[in-house]
Coordinates of C-alpha atoms in Angstrom, one line a residue:
Chain P
X1 CA 0.0 0.0 0.0
X2 CA 1.2 3.5 -0.8
X3 CA 1.5 6.6 1.3
X4 CA -1.9 7.9 0.2
X5 CA -4.7 6.5 2.2
X6 CA -2.4 5.4 5.0
X7 CA -1.0 8.8 6.2
X8 CA -2.6 12.1 7.1
X9 CA 0.3 14.4 7.1
X10 CA 3.8 14.7 5.6
X11 CA 6.2 16.8 7.6
X12 CA 9.5 17.9 6.0
X13 CA 12.5 19.5 7.7
X14 CA 15.5 20.9 6.0
X15 CA 18.1 23.6 6.2
X16 CA 21.1 24.5 4.0
X17 CA 20.9 22.7 0.7
X18 CA 17.3 21.6 1.0
X19 CA 15.7 24.3 -1.1
X20 CA 16.3 22.6 -4.6
X21 CA 15.0 19.3 -3.1
X22 CA 11.9 21.0 -1.8
X23 CA 11.3 22.7 -5.2
X24 CA 11.6 19.3 -7.0
X25 CA 9.2 17.6 -4.6
X26 CA 6.5 20.4 -4.9
X27 CA 7.0 20.5 -8.6
X28 CA 6.4 16.8 -9.1
X29 CA 3.6 16.1 -6.8
X30 CA 0.6 14.4 -8.5
X31 CA -1.9 17.0 -9.5
X32 CA -4.6 15.5 -7.2
X33 CA -2.2 15.2 -4.2
X34 CA -4.3 15.2 -1.1
X35 CA -2.1 14.8 2.0
X36 CA -1.2 18.1 3.7
X37 CA 2.5 18.9 3.5
X38 CA 4.1 20.8 6.3
X39 CA 7.6 22.3 5.7
X40 CA 9.8 23.5 8.5
X41 CA 12.9 25.0 6.9
X42 CA 15.5 27.1 8.6
X43 CA 15.4 30.5 7.1
X44 CA 16.6 34.0 7.9
X45 CA 14.1 36.0 9.9
X46 CA 15.0 39.2 8.0
X47 CA 13.4 37.7 4.9
X48 CA 9.8 37.5 5.9
X49 CA 8.7 37.7 2.2
X50 CA 9.6 36.0 -1.0
X51 CA 10.1 32.4 0.3
X52 CA 6.5 31.4 -0.3
X53 CA 6.5 33.1 -3.7
X54 CA 9.8 31.4 -4.7
X55 CA 8.4 28.0 -3.8
X56 CA 5.1 28.7 -5.4
X57 CA 6.6 29.4 -8.8
X58 CA 6.8 25.7 -9.6
X59 CA 4.5 24.0 -7.2
X60 CA 1.6 21.9 -8.1
X61 CA -0.2 22.8 -4.9
X62 CA -1.0 25.9 -3.0
X63 CA 1.7 27.1 -0.5
X64 CA 0.6 28.9 2.6
X65 CA 2.4 30.4 5.6
X66 CA -0.3 29.6 8.2
X67 CA -1.7 32.0 10.7
X68 CA -2.1 30.7 14.3
X69 CA -4.9 28.2 14.7
X70 CA -5.5 27.6 11.0
X71 CA -6.9 24.1 10.2
X72 CA -4.4 21.7 8.5
X73 CA -6.1 20.9 5.2
X74 CA -5.5 18.3 2.4
X75 CA -4.2 19.6 -0.9
X76 CA -2.1 22.4 0.7
X77 CA 1.6 22.8 1.5
X78 CA 2.4 24.9 4.6
X79 CA 5.6 26.7 5.3
X80 CA 6.7 27.6 8.8
X81 CA 6.7 31.4 9.1
X82 CA 10.0 33.2 9.8
X83 CA 10.9 33.7 13.5
X84 CA 8.0 31.5 14.8
X85 CA 8.0 27.8 15.9
X86 CA 5.3 25.9 14.0
X87 CA 3.5 23.4 16.2
X88 CA 0.4 21.2 15.8
X89 CA -2.5 20.9 18.2
X90 CA -4.5 17.7 18.7
X91 CA -7.5 18.9 16.6
X92 CA -5.2 19.1 13.5
X93 CA -4.8 22.9 13.7
X94 CA -1.5 24.9 13.6
X95 CA -0.2 26.6 16.7
X96 CA 2.6 29.2 16.6
X97 CA 5.0 30.2 19.3
X98 CA 7.8 32.8 19.7
X99 CA 9.5 31.0 22.6
X100 CA 13.2 30.3 22.9
X101 CA 15.2 29.1 20.0
X102 CA 15.9 25.4 19.9
X103 CA 19.3 24.4 18.6
X104 CA 19.8 28.0 17.5
X105 CA 16.7 27.7 15.3
X106 CA 13.2 29.3 15.2
X107 CA 11.4 27.7 13.5
X108 CA 12.9 24.5 15.0
X109 CA 12.4 21.2 13.1
X110 CA 12.6 19.2 16.3
X111 CA 9.6 21.1 17.8
X112 CA 7.5 20.8 14.6
X113 CA 8.2 17.1 14.4
X114 CA 7.6 16.5 18.1
X115 CA 4.2 18.2 18.2
X116 CA 3.1 16.7 14.8
X117 CA 4.0 13.2 15.8
X118 CA 2.1 13.8 19.1
X119 CA -1.0 14.9 17.2
X120 CA -0.8 12.5 14.3
X121 CA 0.9 9.5 15.8
X122 CA 1.3 6.7 13.2
X123 CA -0.5 8.8 10.6
X124 CA 2.6 11.0 10.0
X125 CA 5.4 10.7 7.5
X126 CA 8.5 12.6 8.6
X127 CA 11.2 13.5 6.1
X128 CA 14.6 15.1 6.9
X129 CA 16.6 16.7 4.1
X130 CA 20.0 18.3 3.6
X131 CA 21.0 20.7 6.4
X132 CA 23.9 22.1 8.4
X133 CA 23.0 21.5 12.0
X134 CA 21.4 18.6 13.9
X135 CA 18.0 20.1 14.6
X136 CA 15.5 17.5 13.4
X137 CA 17.1 14.3 14.5
X138 CA 15.4 14.1 17.9
X139 CA 12.1 15.1 16.3
X140 CA 12.3 12.4 13.6
X141 CA 13.1 9.8 16.3
X142 CA 9.9 10.9 18.1
X143 CA 8.0 10.3 14.9
X144 CA 9.5 6.8 14.7
X145 CA 8.6 6.0 18.3
X146 CA 5.1 7.1 17.8
X147 CA 4.6 4.8 14.8
X148 CA 5.1 7.3 12.0
X149 CA 7.1 6.6 8.8
X150 CA 10.6 8.1 8.8
X151 CA 12.6 9.0 5.7
X152 CA 15.9 10.8 5.3
X153 CA 17.5 12.1 2.2
X154 CA 20.4 9.9 1.2
X155 CA 23.6 11.5 2.7
X156 CA 25.4 10.7 -0.5
X157 CA 23.0 13.0 -2.3
X158 CA 22.4 15.7 0.3
X159 CA 24.6 18.7 -0.4
X160 CA 25.1 19.3 3.4
X161 CA 25.0 16.1 5.3
X162 CA 25.0 17.2 9.0
X163 CA 21.3 17.0 9.5
X164 CA 20.7 13.5 7.9
X165 CA 23.8 12.2 9.6
X166 CA 22.5 13.5 12.9
X167 CA 19.4 11.3 12.3
X168 CA 21.6 8.2 11.4
X169 CA 23.6 8.8 14.6
X170 CA 20.5 8.4 16.7
X171 CA 18.6 5.6 14.9
X172 CA 18.0 3.9 11.6
X173 CA 15.2 5.6 9.8
X174 CA 12.7 3.5 7.8
X175 CA 14.0 4.8 4.4
X176 CA 17.1 6.5 3.1
X177 CA 16.2 7.9 -0.3
X178 CA 17.4 10.1 -3.1
X179 CA 15.2 13.0 -4.2
X180 CA 13.5 11.2 -7.0
X181 CA 12.8 8.2 -4.8
X182 CA 11.3 10.5 -2.1
X183 CA 9.0 11.9 -4.8
X184 CA 8.0 8.5 -6.1
X185 CA 7.3 7.3 -2.5
X186 CA 5.0 10.2 -1.5
X187 CA 3.2 10.1 -4.8
X188 CA 2.5 6.4 -4.3
Chain Y
X1 CA 18.6 15.4 28.2
X2 CA 16.6 17.4 25.6
X3 CA 13.5 19.3 26.7
X4 CA 11.4 17.5 24.1
X5 CA 12.4 14.1 25.5
X6 CA 10.4 14.9 28.7
X7 CA 7.0 13.2 28.3
X8 CA 4.1 14.9 30.0
X9 CA 0.6 13.3 30.0
X10 CA -2.3 15.6 29.3
X11 CA -4.1 14.4 32.4
X12 CA -1.1 15.5 34.5
X13 CA -1.2 18.9 32.8
X14 CA -4.8 19.3 33.7
X15 CA -4.3 18.4 37.3
X16 CA -1.3 20.8 37.6
X17 CA -3.4 23.6 36.1
X18 CA -6.1 22.8 38.6
X19 CA -3.7 22.8 41.5
X20 CA -2.3 26.1 40.4
X21 CA -5.7 27.7 39.9
X22 CA -6.9 26.7 43.4
X23 CA -3.8 27.6 45.3
X24 CA -2.7 30.8 43.4
X25 CA -4.6 33.3 41.6
X26 CA -3.6 32.2 38.1
X27 CA -5.7 30.3 35.7
X28 CA -3.9 28.6 32.8
X29 CA -6.9 26.3 31.8
X30 CA -7.4 28.1 28.5
X31 CA -3.8 28.3 27.4
X32 CA -3.1 26.6 24.0
X33 CA -2.0 23.1 24.8
X34 CA 0.9 22.6 22.5
X35 CA 3.0 25.6 23.6
X36 CA 1.8 25.3 27.2
X37 CA 3.1 21.7 27.3
X38 CA 6.5 23.0 26.0
X39 CA 6.7 25.6 28.8
X40 CA 6.1 22.8 31.3
X41 CA 8.7 20.6 29.7
X42 CA 11.1 23.5 30.0
X43 CA 10.2 24.1 33.6
X44 CA 10.9 20.5 34.4
X45 CA 14.1 20.6 32.5
X46 CA 15.6 23.7 34.1
X47 CA 14.7 22.4 37.6
X48 CA 16.0 18.9 36.7
X49 CA 12.7 17.2 37.5
X50 CA 11.0 14.3 35.8
X51 CA 7.3 15.0 36.3
X52 CA 4.8 17.6 37.2
X53 CA 3.9 16.0 40.6
X54 CA 7.5 16.7 41.7
X55 CA 7.2 20.3 40.5
X56 CA 4.0 20.7 42.4
X57 CA 5.6 19.4 45.6
X58 CA 8.5 21.9 45.2
X59 CA 6.1 24.7 44.7
X60 CA 4.1 23.8 47.8
X61 CA 7.2 23.6 49.9
X62 CA 8.3 27.0 48.4
X63 CA 11.6 25.5 47.1
X64 CA 10.4 26.9 43.8
X65 CA 8.5 30.2 44.1
X66 CA 5.1 30.2 42.2
X67 CA 5.8 33.6 40.7
X68 CA 8.9 32.1 39.1
X69 CA 6.7 29.4 37.6
X70 CA 4.4 32.0 36.2
X71 CA 7.4 33.8 34.7
X72 CA 8.6 30.6 33.0
X73 CA 5.2 29.6 31.8
X74 CA 4.6 32.9 30.1
X75 CA 6.8 33.4 27.1
X76 CA 9.1 36.4 27.5
X77 CA 11.2 36.2 24.4
X78 CA 10.9 39.6 22.7
X79 CA 12.9 42.0 20.7
X80 CA 13.0 45.8 20.1
X81 CA 11.4 46.6 16.8
X82 CA 10.5 42.9 16.1
X83 CA 9.1 42.9 12.6
X84 CA 10.6 46.3 11.6
X85 CA 8.1 46.8 8.8
X86 CA 5.3 46.9 11.3
X87 CA 7.0 49.6 13.4
X88 CA 7.6 51.6 10.2
X89 CA 3.9 51.5 9.5
X90 CA 3.1 52.6 13.0
X91 CA 5.4 55.6 12.5
X92 CA 4.4 56.4 8.9
X93 CA 0.6 55.9 9.0
X94 CA -1.0 54.4 12.1
X95 CA 0.1 56.9 14.8
X96 CA -0.1 60.0 12.5
X97 CA -3.7 58.9 11.6
X98 CA -4.6 58.7 15.3
X99 CA -3.1 62.1 15.9
X100 CA -5.1 63.6 13.1
X101 CA -8.4 62.4 14.5
X102 CA -7.6 62.9 18.2
X103 CA -7.6 66.1 20.2
X104 CA -5.4 66.0 23.2
X105 CA -3.4 63.1 24.5
X106 CA -3.3 59.7 22.8
X107 CA -3.6 56.6 24.9
X108 CA -1.7 53.5 24.2
X109 CA -1.9 50.1 26.0
X110 CA 0.7 47.4 25.8
X111 CA -1.4 44.6 27.1
X112 CA 1.3 42.1 27.8
X113 CA 4.5 44.1 27.9
X114 CA 6.9 41.4 29.1
X115 CA 10.4 42.8 29.6
X116 CA 9.4 46.1 27.9
X117 CA 11.2 45.9 24.5
X118 CA 8.0 46.8 22.5
X119 CA 7.0 49.5 25.0
X120 CA 10.3 51.3 24.4
X121 CA 10.1 50.7 20.7
X122 CA 6.8 52.5 20.8
X123 CA 8.3 55.3 22.9
X124 CA 11.1 55.7 20.3
X125 CA 8.5 55.9 17.5
X126 CA 6.6 58.6 19.4
X127 CA 9.8 60.5 20.2
X128 CA 10.8 60.5 16.6
X129 CA 7.4 61.8 15.7
X130 CA 7.8 64.5 18.3
X131 CA 4.7 63.4 20.3
X132 CA 6.1 61.4 23.1
X133 CA 5.0 64.0 25.7
X134 CA 1.5 63.9 24.1
X135 CA 1.1 60.2 24.7
X136 CA 0.1 58.2 27.7
X137 CA 1.5 54.7 27.6
X138 CA 0.2 52.0 29.9
X139 CA 2.1 48.8 30.0
X140 CA 0.7 45.7 31.8
X141 CA 1.8 42.2 32.3
X142 CA 0.7 39.1 34.2
X143 CA 4.1 38.8 35.8
X144 CA 5.3 41.3 38.4
X145 CA 8.9 40.1 38.1
X146 CA 9.3 40.6 34.4
X147 CA 7.5 44.0 34.7
X148 CA 10.1 45.1 37.2
X149 CA 12.7 44.4 34.6
X150 CA 10.8 46.3 32.0
X151 CA 10.6 49.3 34.4
X152 CA 14.4 49.5 34.8
X153 CA 15.0 49.7 31.0
X154 CA 18.3 47.8 31.4
X155 CA 19.1 45.2 28.8
X156 CA 21.9 42.8 28.2
X157 CA 24.4 43.8 25.6
X158 CA 23.8 40.4 24.0
X159 CA 20.5 41.8 22.7
X160 CA 22.1 44.8 21.0
X161 CA 22.9 43.0 17.8
X162 CA 19.4 42.0 17.1
X163 CA 17.8 45.2 18.3
X164 CA 20.2 47.4 16.4
X165 CA 19.6 45.4 13.2
X166 CA 15.9 45.7 13.7
X167 CA 16.1 49.4 14.3
X168 CA 18.3 49.9 11.2
X169 CA 15.7 48.0 9.1
X170 CA 12.8 50.0 10.6
X171 CA 14.5 53.3 9.9
X172 CA 15.8 52.4 6.5
X173 CA 19.2 53.6 7.7
X174 CA 17.8 57.2 7.4
X175 CA 18.1 58.0 11.1
X176 CA 21.1 58.1 13.5
X177 CA 22.0 54.8 14.9
X178 CA 20.1 53.0 17.7
X179 CA 22.9 53.8 20.1
X180 CA 21.5 57.3 20.5
X181 CA 18.8 55.8 22.8
X182 CA 21.0 54.2 25.4
X183 CA 24.3 54.4 27.3
X184 CA 26.5 51.7 28.8
X185 CA 25.3 50.7 32.2
X186 CA 28.1 48.3 33.1
X187 CA 30.3 45.7 31.3
X188 CA 27.3 43.5 30.4
X189 CA 24.3 45.8 30.1
X190 CA 23.0 49.0 28.6
X191 CA 20.5 51.6 30.1
X192 CA 17.8 53.0 27.9
X193 CA 17.5 56.8 27.9
X194 CA 15.4 58.1 30.8
X195 CA 13.0 60.1 28.7
X196 CA 11.8 56.9 27.1
X197 CA 11.0 55.3 30.4
X198 CA 9.7 58.1 32.6
X199 CA 6.4 58.5 30.8
X200 CA 5.4 54.8 30.9
X201 CA 2.9 53.7 33.6
X202 CA 3.3 50.0 34.6
X203 CA 0.7 48.0 36.3
X204 CA 0.0 44.3 36.8
X205 CA -2.9 42.9 34.7
X206 CA -3.9 39.3 33.9
X207 CA -5.8 39.1 30.5
X208 CA -7.5 35.9 31.7
X209 CA -9.2 37.6 34.7
X210 CA -9.1 41.3 34.0
X211 CA -11.8 43.5 32.6
X212 CA -11.7 46.8 30.8
X213 CA -10.2 49.5 33.0
X214 CA -9.7 52.4 30.5
X215 CA -10.2 53.3 26.9
X216 CA -7.4 53.5 24.4
X217 CA -6.6 54.7 20.9
X218 CA -4.1 52.0 20.3
X219 CA -3.6 48.5 21.8
X220 CA -0.6 46.4 21.2
X221 CA -1.2 42.7 21.8
X222 CA 1.5 41.1 19.7
X223 CA 2.3 37.4 20.0
X224 CA 0.2 36.9 23.0
X225 CA -3.0 35.4 21.6
X226 CA -1.0 32.5 20.1
X227 CA -0.6 31.1 23.6
X228 CA -4.4 31.1 24.2
X229 CA -7.0 28.6 23.0
X230 CA -10.1 29.6 21.0
X231 CA -12.3 30.3 24.1
X232 CA -9.7 32.6 25.7
X233 CA -9.0 34.4 22.4
X234 CA -12.7 35.1 22.1
X235 CA -12.8 36.5 25.6
X236 CA -9.7 38.6 25.2
X237 CA -11.0 40.0 21.8
X238 CA -14.1 41.2 23.7
X239 CA -11.9 42.7 26.4
X240 CA -9.9 44.6 23.8
X241 CA -13.0 45.7 22.0
X242 CA -14.4 47.3 25.1
X243 CA -11.0 48.9 25.9
X244 CA -10.8 50.7 22.6
X245 CA -12.2 54.0 21.6
X246 CA -14.2 54.2 18.4
X247 CA -11.7 53.9 15.5
X248 CA -9.2 52.6 18.0
X249 CA -6.4 50.4 16.6
X250 CA -5.5 46.9 17.6
X251 CA -2.1 45.4 16.6
X252 CA -1.6 41.7 16.8
X253 CA 1.4 39.6 15.9
X254 CA 2.0 39.1 12.2
X255 CA 0.7 35.5 12.2
X256 CA -2.2 36.0 14.6
X257 CA -5.8 36.6 13.7
X258 CA -9.1 37.3 15.4
X259 CA -11.0 36.5 12.2
X260 CA -12.9 33.5 13.8
X261 CA -14.0 35.3 16.9
X262 CA -17.5 36.7 17.2
X263 CA -16.2 40.1 18.2
X264 CA -14.2 40.3 15.0
X265 CA -17.3 41.6 13.1
X266 CA -16.8 44.8 15.1
X267 CA -13.3 45.3 13.7
X268 CA -12.0 46.1 10.2
X269 CA -8.7 44.4 9.2
X270 CA -6.7 47.4 7.9
X271 CA -3.5 45.6 7.3
X272 CA -3.6 41.9 6.6
X273 CA 0.2 41.6 6.5
X274 CA 0.9 43.0 9.9
X275 CA -2.5 42.3 11.4
X276 CA -3.6 45.8 12.2
X277 CA -7.3 46.1 13.0
X278 CA -9.5 49.1 13.5
X279 CA -12.5 49.1 15.8
X280 CA -15.7 50.0 13.9
X281 CA -17.7 53.0 15.0
X282 CA -20.6 51.8 17.1
X283 CA -24.0 52.7 15.6

């Protein structure tokens, strides 16, 4: 059985080097893609604008920077806003927070993954891509422990390996994939 | 150990909230769960405890003071001129528009002032518009401790980099540097200029329990509502509504909205990007 039907959310974390991968994924989603995609990408807080627009250029689905308490809906991709942590509540709504940075990051991938895996349990797919620090590894492990499907970008392909290697240092994720395999998997 | 590795059960959160509500005059029942849980994880982490029951014991025995708990539960990360574009709008349009309509003093309420950074950002905006003396600024917070810090106007030098960069971006480099507004206090801290501080009135106020105590032309409630659930957001929006003059302005955080509250029909969203609302004139 494929991803569709089995999972209710796909959460993607990435940092340095993840942008082209994210663009490829969004660009090659099936046109009727129904699972909400939540992206927590490290970004500079000075650049509040332009990121959504840049990602939207080639995306097959709508990209939104969610306001606090927005419902998480199928057919949309959501991007964590600059300078906020992006969290999930139990009723499948977004929650935002401006609290302390985690691993020098806000948004922090660990926090997004922690709260999404808590709300979605085994209905979550967690994907960690290229990145230059180890934010995300603990969060992906949470996803694994709560029964979710865990995927990392193949370190051989990732342009900056620190983030995916951080995951491998903690545990063995379910799948280690190249970009085109990630796309094939989530389209399945 | 990482804060997110501390598991906390929702039932334990509920009983802790109940304990705190009965014993002290703070009610966190309507705080948004996800971020509230993170605050508790953090509290346990910094006190090296494993579960809320242990924390509760230490609060009862006064090993951990309950006001300290309140201070940790409420999020006090803030910056001067956070979202510089918002402050530029305040200076270029929002405040000048209020001044045009208003005879006499304008009244401004910072409804959760934390350590004061946004209060003094506002004071700087008013000073640069030449109207600081014409304004009455009231700053309130749930936590006495953090408000005492705000009153002093002393900040760590570590904050200077962020605050100076924000100020630069707010002023488009057109104004003198941010350092005109402070002097060195000691090796580690700076002291904001007296004139920014002296006009601000501080008082303790809990948005959960409080009711309208004055009417204002401008209320800043930025990045506070995110920590509340729907019910409390509804209640606070009503409180804000009854604390605003006709045409009064409400500024929320850039990613906050009151669009789903009943009271929102009494507001017009003037700026969707920076979440600036105007109270409609009552018929």
